[in-house]
mmCIF file of C-alpha atoms and ligand atoms in Angstrom:
data_model
loop_
_atom_site.group_PDB
_atom_site.id
_atom_site.type_symbol
_atom_site.label_atom_id
_atom_site.label_comp_id
_atom_site.label_asym_id
_atom_site.label_seq_id
_atom_site.Cartn_x
_atom_site.Cartn_y
_atom_site.Cartn_z
ATOM 1 C CA MET L 993 3.907 24.525 -14.446
ATOM 2 C CA ALA L 994 3.692 27.696 -12.340
ATOM 3 C CA SER L 995 4.685 27.167 -8.761
ATOM 4 C CA GLY L 996 4.681 29.324 -5.663
ATOM 5 C CA ASP L 997 7.721 29.340 -3.383
ATOM 6 C CA SER L 998 5.704 27.648 -0.674
ATOM 7 C CA ALA L 999 4.785 24.655 -2.867
ATOM 8 C CA GLN L 1000 5.809 21.314 -1.413
ATOM 9 C CA ARG L 1001 8.238 19.463 -3.668
ATOM 10 C CA VAL L 1002 6.844 15.971 -4.068
ATOM 11 C CA VAL L 1003 8.614 12.816 -5.243
ATOM 12 C CA VAL L 1004 6.407 9.934 -6.441
ATOM 13 C CA LEU L 1005 8.026 6.494 -6.314
ATOM 14 C CA GLY L 1006 6.248 4.040 -8.603
ATOM 15 C CA SER L 1007 4.652 6.760 -10.734
ATOM 16 C CA THR L 1008 3.381 4.430 -13.487
ATOM 17 C CA GLY L 1009 1.322 2.189 -11.169
ATOM 18 C CA SER L 1010 -2.319 2.869 -10.300
ATOM 19 C CA VAL L 1011 -1.584 4.815 -7.091
ATOM 20 C CA GLY L 1012 1.366 6.619 -8.704
ATOM 21 C CA ARG L 1013 -0.782 7.814 -11.619
ATOM 22 C CA ALA L 1014 -3.493 8.932 -9.213
ATOM 23 C CA ALA L 1015 -0.851 10.897 -7.244
ATOM 24 C CA LEU L 1016 0.162 12.682 -10.448
ATOM 25 C CA ASP L 1017 -3.523 13.520 -11.094
ATOM 26 C CA VAL L 1018 -3.720 15.080 -7.625
ATOM 27 C CA ILE L 1019 -0.545 17.113 -8.231
ATOM 28 C CA GLU L 1020 -1.734 18.209 -11.680
ATOM 29 C CA HIS L 1021 -5.102 19.296 -10.285
ATOM 30 C CA ASP L 1022 -3.353 21.421 -7.644
ATOM 31 C CA ALA L 1023 -1.615 23.237 -10.540
ATOM 32 C CA GLY L 1024 1.378 24.282 -8.468
ATOM 33 C CA ALA L 1025 -0.589 26.110 -5.769
ATOM 34 C CA ARG L 1026 0.653 23.849 -2.974
ATOM 35 C CA LEU L 1027 2.307 20.879 -4.684
ATOM 36 C CA ARG L 1028 5.039 20.620 -7.267
ATOM 37 C CA LEU L 1029 6.258 17.339 -8.774
ATOM 38 C CA TRP L 1030 9.965 17.195 -7.985
ATOM 39 C CA GLY L 1031 10.765 13.669 -9.074
ATOM 40 C CA LEU L 1032 9.334 10.357 -10.179
ATOM 41 C CA SER L 1033 10.489 6.786 -10.526
ATOM 42 C CA ALA L 1034 9.362 3.666 -12.349
ATOM 43 C CA HIS L 1035 10.859 0.241 -12.829
ATOM 44 C CA SER L 1036 10.228 -1.137 -16.306
ATOM 45 C CA ARG L 1037 7.528 1.076 -17.850
ATOM 46 C CA TRP L 1038 10.134 3.510 -19.135
ATOM 47 C CA ARG L 1039 8.066 4.955 -21.999
ATOM 48 C CA GLU L 1040 5.321 6.047 -19.625
ATOM 49 C CA LEU L 1041 7.936 7.397 -17.205
ATOM 50 C CA ALA L 1042 9.474 9.529 -19.971
ATOM 51 C CA GLU L 1043 6.028 10.756 -21.005
ATOM 52 C CA GLN L 1044 5.192 11.758 -17.423
ATOM 53 C CA ALA L 1045 8.549 13.540 -17.117
ATOM 54 C CA ARG L 1046 7.907 15.492 -20.319
ATOM 55 C CA ARG L 1047 4.461 16.482 -19.072
ATOM 56 C CA PHE L 1048 5.472 17.609 -15.560
ATOM 57 C CA ARG L 1049 9.111 18.670 -16.074
ATOM 58 C CA PRO L 1050 10.270 17.508 -12.636
ATOM 59 C CA ARG L 1051 13.845 17.913 -11.446
ATOM 60 C CA TYR L 1052 14.472 14.117 -11.568
ATOM 61 C CA ALA L 1053 13.246 10.986 -13.308
ATOM 62 C CA VAL L 1054 14.613 7.684 -12.039
ATOM 63 C CA VAL L 1055 14.394 4.446 -13.971
ATOM 64 C CA SER L 1056 15.142 1.787 -11.411
ATOM 65 C CA ASP L 1057 15.772 -0.955 -13.984
ATOM 66 C CA PRO L 1058 19.233 0.016 -15.339
ATOM 67 C CA ALA L 1059 18.505 -1.842 -18.609
ATOM 68 C CA HIS L 1060 16.232 1.043 -19.711
ATOM 69 C CA ALA L 1061 18.260 4.009 -18.460
ATOM 70 C CA GLY L 1062 19.765 4.802 -21.884
ATOM 71 C CA GLN L 1063 16.352 4.927 -23.540
ATOM 72 C CA VAL L 1064 14.994 7.348 -20.941
ATOM 73 C CA VAL L 1065 18.090 9.562 -21.268
ATOM 74 C CA ASP L 1066 17.504 9.711 -25.058
ATOM 75 C CA GLU L 1067 13.794 10.459 -24.629
ATOM 76 C CA LEU L 1068 14.429 13.313 -22.186
ATOM 77 C CA ARG L 1069 17.462 14.916 -23.828
ATOM 78 C CA GLY L 1070 17.129 18.707 -23.735
ATOM 79 C CA SER L 1071 14.111 18.603 -21.387
ATOM 80 C CA GLY L 1072 16.024 19.770 -18.315
ATOM 81 C CA VAL L 1073 14.988 16.636 -16.414
ATOM 82 C CA GLU L 1074 17.929 14.833 -14.829
ATOM 83 C CA VAL L 1075 17.731 11.072 -15.408
ATOM 84 C CA LEU L 1076 19.099 8.815 -12.682
ATOM 85 C CA CYS L 1077 19.059 5.050 -12.513
ATOM 86 C CA GLY L 1078 18.904 2.146 -10.099
ATOM 87 C CA GLU L 1079 18.316 2.112 -6.353
ATOM 88 C CA ASP L 1080 21.121 4.657 -5.867
ATOM 89 C CA GLY L 1081 19.206 7.042 -8.100
ATOM 90 C CA VAL L 1082 16.057 6.574 -6.005
ATOM 91 C CA VAL L 1083 18.005 7.286 -2.811
ATOM 92 C CA ARG L 1084 19.655 10.394 -4.266
ATOM 93 C CA MET L 1085 16.345 11.849 -5.482
ATOM 94 C CA VAL L 1086 14.509 11.085 -2.250
ATOM 95 C CA GLN L 1087 17.280 12.473 -0.056
ATOM 96 C CA ASP L 1088 17.852 15.629 -2.131
ATOM 97 C CA PRO L 1089 17.637 18.465 0.449
ATOM 98 C CA ALA L 1090 15.036 20.157 -1.802
ATOM 99 C CA THR L 1091 12.654 17.174 -1.634
ATOM 100 C CA ASP L 1092 9.859 17.804 0.894
ATOM 101 C CA ARG L 1093 7.452 14.871 0.533
ATOM 102 C CA VAL L 1094 7.752 11.356 -0.809
ATOM 103 C CA CYS L 1095 4.788 9.296 -1.980
ATOM 104 C CA THR L 1096 5.843 5.640 -1.888
ATOM 105 C CA ALA L 1097 3.562 3.901 -4.394
ATOM 106 C CA ILE L 1098 5.790 0.953 -5.308
ATOM 107 C CA VAL L 1099 4.064 -2.416 -4.868
ATOM 108 C CA GLY L 1100 5.680 -5.108 -2.732
ATOM 109 C CA ALA L 1101 8.941 -5.475 -0.851
ATOM 110 C CA ALA L 1102 10.670 -3.466 -3.614
ATOM 111 C CA GLY L 1103 9.222 -0.363 -1.950
ATOM 112 C CA LEU L 1104 11.211 -0.727 1.255
ATOM 113 C CA LYS L 1105 14.459 0.868 0.082
ATOM 114 C CA GLY L 1106 12.953 4.148 -1.106
ATOM 115 C CA THR L 1107 10.693 4.457 1.940
ATOM 116 C CA TRP L 1108 13.643 3.815 4.231
ATOM 117 C CA ALA L 1109 15.768 6.454 2.459
ATOM 118 C CA ALA L 1110 12.973 9.034 2.769
ATOM 119 C CA LEU L 1111 12.505 8.391 6.482
ATOM 120 C CA GLU L 1112 16.251 8.471 7.078
ATOM 121 C CA ALA L 1113 16.335 11.964 5.585
ATOM 122 C CA GLY L 1114 13.337 13.074 7.697
ATOM 123 C CA LYS L 1115 10.986 13.594 4.740
ATOM 124 C CA LEU L 1116 7.219 13.403 5.130
ATOM 125 C CA VAL L 1117 6.215 10.038 3.691
ATOM 126 C CA ALA L 1118 2.805 9.516 2.083
ATOM 127 C CA LEU L 1119 2.880 5.765 2.551
ATOM 128 C CA ALA L 1120 1.103 3.731 -0.118
ATOM 129 C CA ASN L 1121 3.441 0.757 0.136
ATOM 130 C CA LYS L 1122 1.874 -1.355 2.906
ATOM 131 C CA GLU L 1123 4.461 -4.110 2.431
ATOM 132 C CA THR L 1124 7.123 -1.870 3.996
ATOM 133 C CA LEU L 1125 5.298 -1.967 7.336
ATOM 134 C CA VAL L 1126 4.291 -5.615 7.013
ATOM 135 C CA MET L 1127 7.930 -6.572 6.526
ATOM 136 C CA ALA L 1128 9.689 -4.232 8.881
ATOM 137 C CA GLY L 1129 7.064 -2.312 10.890
ATOM 138 C CA PRO L 1130 8.916 -1.903 14.217
ATOM 139 C CA LEU L 1131 12.204 -0.886 12.512
ATOM 140 C CA VAL L 1132 10.489 1.520 10.119
ATOM 141 C CA MET L 1133 8.475 3.202 12.883
ATOM 142 C CA ALA L 1134 11.579 3.475 15.102
ATOM 143 C CA LEU L 1135 13.459 5.156 12.241
ATOM 144 C CA ALA L 1136 10.592 7.601 11.674
ATOM 145 C CA ARG L 1137 10.553 8.480 15.379
ATOM 146 C CA ALA L 1138 14.337 8.964 15.420
ATOM 147 C CA THR L 1139 14.398 11.351 12.456
ATOM 148 C CA GLY L 1140 11.027 12.995 13.120
ATOM 149 C CA ALA L 1141 9.735 11.974 9.676
ATOM 150 C CA PRO L 1142 5.913 12.029 9.608
ATOM 151 C CA ILE L 1143 4.238 8.994 8.020
ATOM 152 C CA ILE L 1144 0.795 9.731 6.568
ATOM 153 C CA PRO L 1145 -0.973 6.594 5.348
ATOM 154 C CA VAL L 1146 -2.398 6.461 1.832
ATOM 155 C CA ASP L 1147 -4.008 3.033 2.122
ATOM 156 C CA SER L 1148 -7.699 4.019 2.256
ATOM 157 C CA GLU L 1149 -8.439 2.096 5.479
ATOM 158 C CA HIS L 1150 -5.423 3.496 7.281
ATOM 159 C CA SER L 1151 -6.115 6.998 6.041
ATOM 160 C CA ALA L 1152 -9.623 6.620 7.487
ATOM 161 C CA ILE L 1153 -8.244 5.442 10.839
ATOM 162 C CA PHE L 1154 -5.656 8.229 10.855
ATOM 163 C CA GLN L 1155 -8.436 10.787 10.310
ATOM 164 C CA ALA L 1156 -10.809 9.184 12.829
ATOM 165 C CA LEU L 1157 -8.112 9.049 15.532
ATOM 166 C CA LYS L 1158 -8.174 12.842 15.596
ATOM 167 C CA ALA L 1159 -11.538 12.643 17.409
ATOM 168 C CA GLY L 1160 -9.960 11.552 20.721
ATOM 169 C CA GLU L 1161 -6.815 10.892 22.733
ATOM 170 C CA ARG L 1162 -4.734 7.778 22.131
ATOM 171 C CA GLY L 1163 -5.549 6.362 25.559
ATOM 172 C CA GLU L 1164 -9.250 6.679 24.738
ATOM 173 C CA VAL L 1165 -9.088 4.324 21.744
ATOM 174 C CA LYS L 1166 -10.803 1.004 22.320
ATOM 175 C CA ARG L 1167 -10.297 -0.624 18.936
ATOM 176 C CA VAL L 1168 -9.997 0.036 15.232
ATOM 177 C CA ILE L 1169 -12.199 -1.731 12.700
ATOM 178 C CA LEU L 1170 -10.852 -2.133 9.192
ATOM 179 C CA THR L 1171 -13.469 -2.496 6.496
ATOM 180 C CA SER L 1172 -13.079 -4.930 3.608
ATOM 181 C CA SER L 1173 -15.176 -5.030 0.441
ATOM 182 C CA GLY L 1174 -15.053 -8.815 0.687
ATOM 183 C CA GLY L 1175 -13.544 -8.923 -2.801
ATOM 184 C CA PRO L 1176 -15.038 -10.509 -5.928
ATOM 185 C CA PHE L 1177 -15.729 -13.869 -4.217
ATOM 186 C CA ARG L 1178 -17.716 -12.684 -1.216
ATOM 187 C CA GLY L 1179 -20.517 -15.126 -0.422
ATOM 188 C CA ARG L 1180 -18.837 -18.071 -2.142
ATOM 189 C CA SER L 1181 -17.794 -21.336 -0.472
ATOM 190 C CA ARG L 1182 -14.367 -22.951 -0.664
ATOM 191 C CA ALA L 1183 -15.679 -25.655 -2.989
ATOM 192 C CA ASN L 1184 -16.783 -22.854 -5.243
ATOM 193 C CA LEU L 1185 -13.306 -21.327 -5.451
ATOM 194 C CA VAL L 1186 -11.337 -24.402 -6.495
ATOM 195 C CA ASP L 1187 -11.305 -23.555 -10.203
ATOM 196 C CA VAL L 1188 -11.089 -19.774 -10.047
ATOM 197 C CA THR L 1189 -9.032 -18.333 -12.923
ATOM 198 C CA PRO L 1190 -6.693 -15.308 -12.714
ATOM 199 C CA GLU L 1191 -9.153 -13.429 -14.980
ATOM 200 C CA GLN L 1192 -12.002 -13.973 -12.511
ATOM 201 C CA ALA L 1193 -9.842 -13.016 -9.537
ATOM 202 C CA LEU L 1194 -8.695 -9.840 -11.316
ATOM 203 C CA ASN L 1195 -12.276 -8.557 -11.615
ATOM 204 C CA HIS L 1196 -12.751 -6.510 -8.418
ATOM 205 C CA PRO L 1197 -16.279 -5.188 -7.678
ATOM 206 C CA THR L 1198 -15.497 -1.719 -6.273
ATOM 207 C CA TRP L 1199 -11.818 -0.757 -6.674
ATOM 208 C CA ARG L 1200 -9.676 -0.472 -9.840
ATOM 209 C CA MET L 1201 -6.120 -1.418 -8.871
ATOM 210 C CA GLY L 1202 -2.974 -3.185 -10.097
ATOM 211 C CA PRO L 1203 -2.898 -7.015 -10.473
ATOM 212 C CA LYS L 1204 -1.020 -7.883 -7.267
ATOM 213 C CA ILE L 1205 -3.317 -5.982 -4.910
ATOM 214 C CA THR L 1206 -6.404 -7.146 -6.834
ATOM 215 C CA ILE L 1207 -5.500 -10.805 -6.271
ATOM 216 C CA ASP L 1208 -4.725 -9.943 -2.641
ATOM 217 C CA SER L 1209 -8.232 -8.486 -2.368
ATOM 218 C CA ALA L 1210 -9.768 -11.679 -3.762
ATOM 219 C CA THR L 1211 -7.962 -13.904 -1.214
ATOM 220 C CA LEU L 1212 -8.440 -11.291 1.572
ATOM 221 C CA MET L 1213 -4.648 -11.347 1.932
ATOM 222 C CA ASN L 1214 -4.815 -7.606 1.311
ATOM 223 C CA LYS L 1215 -6.833 -7.234 4.516
ATOM 224 C CA ALA L 1216 -4.427 -9.591 6.301
ATOM 225 C CA LEU L 1217 -1.506 -7.346 5.320
ATOM 226 C CA GLU L 1218 -3.506 -4.268 6.348
ATOM 227 C CA VAL L 1219 -4.091 -5.724 9.822
ATOM 228 C CA VAL L 1220 -0.317 -6.011 10.250
ATOM 229 C CA GLU L 1221 0.193 -2.547 8.755
ATOM 230 C CA ALA L 1222 -2.324 -1.060 11.221
ATOM 231 C CA ARG L 1223 -0.649 -2.583 14.258
ATOM 232 C CA TRP L 1224 2.715 -0.954 13.572
ATOM 233 C CA LEU L 1225 1.481 2.280 12.040
ATOM 234 C CA PHE L 1226 -0.821 3.115 14.969
ATOM 235 C CA ASP L 1227 1.111 1.283 17.699
ATOM 236 C CA LEU L 1228 -1.925 -0.828 18.664
ATOM 237 C CA GLU L 1229 -2.229 -3.916 20.833
ATOM 238 C CA PRO L 1230 -3.064 -7.056 18.811
ATOM 239 C CA GLY L 1231 -6.514 -7.303 20.455
ATOM 240 C CA GLN L 1232 -7.428 -3.792 19.306
ATOM 241 C CA ILE L 1233 -7.706 -4.597 15.592
ATOM 242 C CA GLU L 1234 -10.766 -6.087 13.895
ATOM 243 C CA VAL L 1235 -12.069 -6.571 10.366
ATOM 244 C CA VAL L 1236 -15.621 -6.225 9.082
ATOM 245 C CA VAL L 1237 -16.881 -6.839 5.561
ATOM 246 C CA HIS L 1238 -18.582 -3.802 4.034
ATOM 247 C CA PRO L 1239 -19.344 -4.479 0.362
ATOM 248 C CA GLU L 1240 -20.086 -0.887 -0.691
ATOM 249 C CA SER L 1241 -16.565 0.383 0.156
ATOM 250 C CA ILE L 1242 -18.006 3.714 1.357
ATOM 251 C CA VAL L 1243 -16.997 3.481 5.037
ATOM 252 C CA HIS L 1244 -13.223 3.165 4.778
ATOM 253 C CA SER L 1245 -12.646 2.174 8.423
ATOM 254 C CA MET L 1246 -13.709 3.122 11.934
ATOM 255 C CA VAL L 1247 -12.265 3.859 15.347
ATOM 256 C CA GLU L 1248 -14.225 2.956 18.460
ATOM 257 C CA PHE L 1249 -13.435 4.937 21.594
ATOM 258 C CA VAL L 1250 -13.748 3.701 25.186
ATOM 259 C CA ASP L 1251 -17.173 5.302 25.631
ATOM 260 C CA GLY L 1252 -18.567 3.209 22.757
ATOM 261 C CA GLY L 1253 -18.655 6.092 20.285
ATOM 262 C CA MET L 1254 -17.481 5.145 16.837
ATOM 263 C CA ILE L 1255 -15.948 7.560 14.312
ATOM 264 C CA ALA L 1256 -15.868 6.551 10.657
ATOM 265 C CA GLN L 1257 -14.613 8.181 7.469
ATOM 266 C CA LEU L 1258 -16.903 7.911 4.439
ATOM 267 C CA SER L 1259 -16.365 8.702 0.766
ATOM 268 C CA PRO L 1260 -16.871 7.004 -2.592
ATOM 269 C CA PRO L 1261 -14.096 4.485 -3.375
ATOM 270 C CA ASP L 1262 -11.503 6.710 -5.070
ATOM 271 C CA MET L 1263 -7.805 6.494 -4.181
ATOM 272 C CA ARG L 1264 -7.286 10.129 -5.109
ATOM 273 C CA LEU L 1265 -8.904 11.221 -1.852
ATOM 274 C CA PRO L 1266 -6.501 9.525 0.605
ATOM 275 C CA ILE L 1267 -3.570 10.438 -1.671
ATOM 276 C CA GLN L 1268 -4.640 14.076 -1.664
ATOM 277 C CA TYR L 1269 -5.156 14.032 2.106
ATOM 278 C CA ALA L 1270 -1.605 12.751 2.636
ATOM 279 C CA LEU L 1271 0.066 15.061 0.103
ATOM 280 C CA HIS L 1272 -1.625 18.178 1.505
ATOM 281 C CA TYR L 1273 -1.554 17.109 5.150
ATOM 282 C CA PRO L 1274 -2.351 18.801 7.536
ATOM 283 C CA GLU L 1275 -4.410 20.960 5.165
ATOM 284 C CA ARG L 1276 -7.634 19.851 3.494
ATOM 285 C CA ARG L 1277 -8.043 21.211 -0.017
ATOM 286 C CA PRO L 1278 -10.797 21.043 -2.633
ATOM 287 C CA GLY L 1279 -9.842 18.273 -5.024
ATOM 288 C CA LEU L 1280 -10.825 15.734 -7.615
ATOM 289 C CA GLY L 1281 -12.865 13.494 -5.353
ATOM 290 C CA ARG L 1282 -16.642 13.797 -5.443
ATOM 291 C CA GLY L 1283 -18.666 13.464 -2.260
ATOM 292 C CA ILE L 1284 -21.353 10.918 -1.496
ATOM 293 C CA ASP L 1285 -24.646 11.508 -3.312
ATOM 294 C CA LEU L 1286 -27.309 11.487 -0.597
ATOM 295 C CA THR L 1287 -30.132 12.583 -2.869
ATOM 296 C CA ARG L 1288 -30.580 8.893 -3.667
ATOM 297 C CA ALA L 1289 -31.141 6.034 -1.224
ATOM 298 C CA LEU L 1290 -27.869 4.648 0.039
ATOM 299 C CA GLY L 1291 -27.633 1.387 1.975
ATOM 300 C CA LEU L 1292 -24.519 0.452 3.900
ATOM 301 C CA GLY L 1293 -24.049 -3.201 4.839
ATOM 302 C CA PHE L 1294 -21.718 -4.805 7.366
ATOM 303 C CA GLU L 1295 -21.105 -8.485 8.021
ATOM 304 C CA PRO L 1296 -18.414 -10.591 9.705
ATOM 305 C CA PRO L 1297 -15.716 -11.976 7.390
ATOM 306 C CA ASP L 1298 -15.923 -15.637 6.330
ATOM 307 C CA ARG L 1299 -12.677 -16.885 7.860
ATOM 308 C CA GLU L 1300 -13.148 -20.434 6.676
ATOM 309 C CA THR L 1301 -13.437 -19.567 2.996
ATOM 310 C CA PHE L 1302 -10.693 -16.939 3.231
ATOM 311 C CA PRO L 1303 -8.004 -18.390 5.544
ATOM 312 C CA ALA L 1304 -5.496 -15.734 4.439
ATOM 313 C CA LEU L 1305 -7.180 -13.362 6.878
ATOM 314 C CA GLU L 1306 -6.248 -15.559 9.834
ATOM 315 C CA LEU L 1307 -2.611 -15.575 8.644
ATOM 316 C CA GLY L 1308 -2.620 -11.799 8.952
ATOM 317 C CA PHE L 1309 -3.918 -11.890 12.537
ATOM 318 C CA GLU L 1310 -1.353 -14.547 13.463
ATOM 319 C CA VAL L 1311 1.530 -12.632 11.932
ATOM 320 C CA MET L 1312 0.331 -9.390 13.521
ATOM 321 C CA ARG L 1313 0.358 -11.045 16.963
ATOM 322 C CA ALA L 1314 3.758 -12.713 16.412
ATOM 323 C CA GLY L 1315 5.711 -9.697 15.081
ATOM 324 C CA GLY L 1316 9.434 -10.323 14.461
ATOM 325 C CA THR L 1317 10.218 -12.007 11.146
ATOM 326 C CA ALA L 1318 6.678 -13.353 10.600
ATOM 327 C CA GLY L 1319 5.462 -10.353 8.555
ATOM 328 C CA ALA L 1320 8.422 -10.483 6.173
ATOM 329 C CA VAL L 1321 7.822 -14.192 5.591
ATOM 330 C CA LEU L 1322 4.102 -13.814 4.907
ATOM 331 C CA ASN L 1323 4.618 -10.825 2.645
ATOM 332 C CA ALA L 1324 7.348 -12.451 0.537
ATOM 333 C CA ALA L 1325 5.606 -15.822 0.357
ATOM 334 C CA ASN L 1326 2.405 -14.114 -0.760
ATOM 335 C CA GLU L 1327 4.143 -12.059 -3.466
ATOM 336 C CA ALA L 1328 5.720 -15.212 -4.876
ATOM 337 C CA ALA L 1329 2.451 -17.148 -4.584
ATOM 338 C CA VAL L 1330 0.481 -14.445 -6.433
ATOM 339 C CA THR L 1331 3.072 -14.483 -9.228
ATOM 340 C CA ARG L 1332 2.747 -18.275 -9.501
ATOM 341 C CA PHE L 1333 -1.059 -18.068 -9.500
ATOM 342 C CA LEU L 1334 -1.029 -15.460 -12.289
ATOM 343 C CA LYS L 1335 1.290 -17.742 -14.296
ATOM 344 C CA GLY L 1336 -1.135 -20.632 -13.838
ATOM 345 C CA GLU L 1337 1.324 -22.705 -11.765
ATOM 346 C CA ILE L 1338 -0.782 -22.935 -8.611
ATOM 347 C CA ARG L 1339 -4.510 -22.637 -7.945
ATOM 348 C CA PHE L 1340 -6.394 -19.880 -6.151
ATOM 349 C CA LEU L 1341 -6.842 -21.754 -2.863
ATOM 350 C CA ASP L 1342 -3.161 -22.733 -2.938
ATOM 351 C CA ILE L 1343 -2.101 -19.118 -2.311
ATOM 352 C CA ALA L 1344 -3.024 -19.185 1.393
ATOM 353 C CA ARG L 1345 -2.059 -22.870 1.774
ATOM 354 C CA ALA L 1346 1.425 -22.254 0.383
ATOM 355 C CA CYS L 1347 1.902 -19.154 2.557
ATOM 356 C CA ARG L 1348 0.844 -21.164 5.606
ATOM 357 C CA ALA L 1349 3.372 -23.919 4.755
ATOM 358 C CA VAL L 1350 6.250 -21.441 4.382
ATOM 359 C CA LEU L 1351 5.284 -19.602 7.585
ATOM 360 C CA ASP L 1352 5.225 -22.886 9.510
ATOM 361 C CA GLN L 1353 8.734 -23.795 8.329
ATOM 362 C CA HIS L 1354 10.481 -20.562 9.095
ATOM 363 C CA ALA L 1355 12.968 -20.024 11.924
ATOM 364 C CA PHE L 1356 11.227 -17.247 13.864
ATOM 365 C CA ASP L 1357 13.281 -14.355 15.221
ATOM 366 C CA LEU L 1358 11.556 -11.774 17.437
ATOM 367 C CA ARG L 1359 14.116 -8.987 16.962
ATOM 368 C CA PRO L 1360 15.520 -9.156 13.438
ATOM 369 C CA THR L 1361 17.784 -6.533 11.873
ATOM 370 C CA LEU L 1362 16.929 -5.008 8.494
ATOM 371 C CA ASP L 1363 19.484 -7.312 6.822
ATOM 372 C CA GLY L 1364 17.957 -10.254 8.669
ATOM 373 C CA LEU L 1365 14.532 -9.319 7.277
ATOM 374 C CA LEU L 1366 15.872 -9.035 3.743
ATOM 375 C CA ALA L 1367 17.428 -12.503 4.103
ATOM 376 C CA VAL L 1368 14.142 -13.915 5.411
ATOM 377 C CA ASP L 1369 12.328 -12.281 2.494
ATOM 378 C CA ALA L 1370 14.639 -14.000 -0.020
ATOM 379 C CA TRP L 1371 14.345 -17.334 1.816
ATOM 380 C CA ALA L 1372 10.527 -17.227 1.825
ATOM 381 C CA ARG L 1373 10.427 -16.500 -1.932
ATOM 382 C CA ARG L 1374 12.700 -19.499 -2.658
ATOM 383 C CA GLU L 1375 10.580 -21.765 -0.450
ATOM 384 C CA LEU L 1376 7.377 -20.656 -2.130
ATOM 385 C CA GLU L 1377 8.928 -21.283 -5.564
ATOM 386 C CA LYS L 1378 9.634 -24.876 -4.493
ATOM 387 C CA TRP L 1379 6.223 -25.428 -2.900
ATOM 388 C CA ASN L 1380 4.132 -28.178 -4.454
ATOM 389 C CA THR L 1381 0.506 -29.097 -3.887
HETATM 390 MG MG1 LIG N 1152 -6.562 -0.732 1.479
#
């Protein structure tokens, strides 16, 4: 791929997931004008990783599961792509002095290490791994401030807020309003959700995403995690964050300023737009996303969330207010609960109940270290494994 000297060298962590693949589409569309793929990583989907590496010819390909390293080395022999493995490989690729930007598209707590390494080295981070901020928001933001590493959110709501914040000064912000599609079970009652199957929960009305985030969207845990993410990312007071249900997923979030004016960002639901915004930031470039078609009637609806049917949302607000170790506990408990739900071990409504039980048991610490958070993460997973209805 042709590449100008000024092209930003981009590393994509989690390149075989839905956001990772979309990031590669954005880089491919740019055709080397501004962006060049410098490295990619995947965990177990090694065949797809090797295929991506053959297509883009990056400097590095990292297979984080060492069990598959040999296969990737064989696949890429003679290609000029250097194959690294394990977490050390991720750190080396991310911290390579030639790396300019790192898109962190790994799902779950597994994304923390690579994000941390990128911030430590002062790289611009296009942050698609919300769990990093849910777990360790204050520590992550302090590290970014210390090294001067910019964090540009890729989560569509946070990208919208980031863009809308440019309309005023920080002291002029009254509140931010995160929009939620309401997920596939909007309008249902609790009684109606007792027998929900993983297949039903995996059928999202507006967004096509991986299984973990799709289940999180059905429980509204995704919005709960995003509330926590927003607090740390934008350094907001707990009372400044609200959630509104907006089924069309066209308005991606809003910022209200002190004078009552509200600035929103609108676009069709397509992750490539916020990814492109972050990778090109501060430039805006023509890209793959289409605009909104206003030649046809377009209705936009807003309604308050149903907190009784979706109690996960309240957990997010609680954890956001508490800070400390609470986010790491909720995040880890939820990851383990989603895994158990997908395996058929617990029911849909148990996800929030089990998370609540683990949160209530945990020994809260307001100022944990990173190691303390990792220990809390492991503890919460074990507790959730043991949880019984
Ligand atoms: Mg989102």
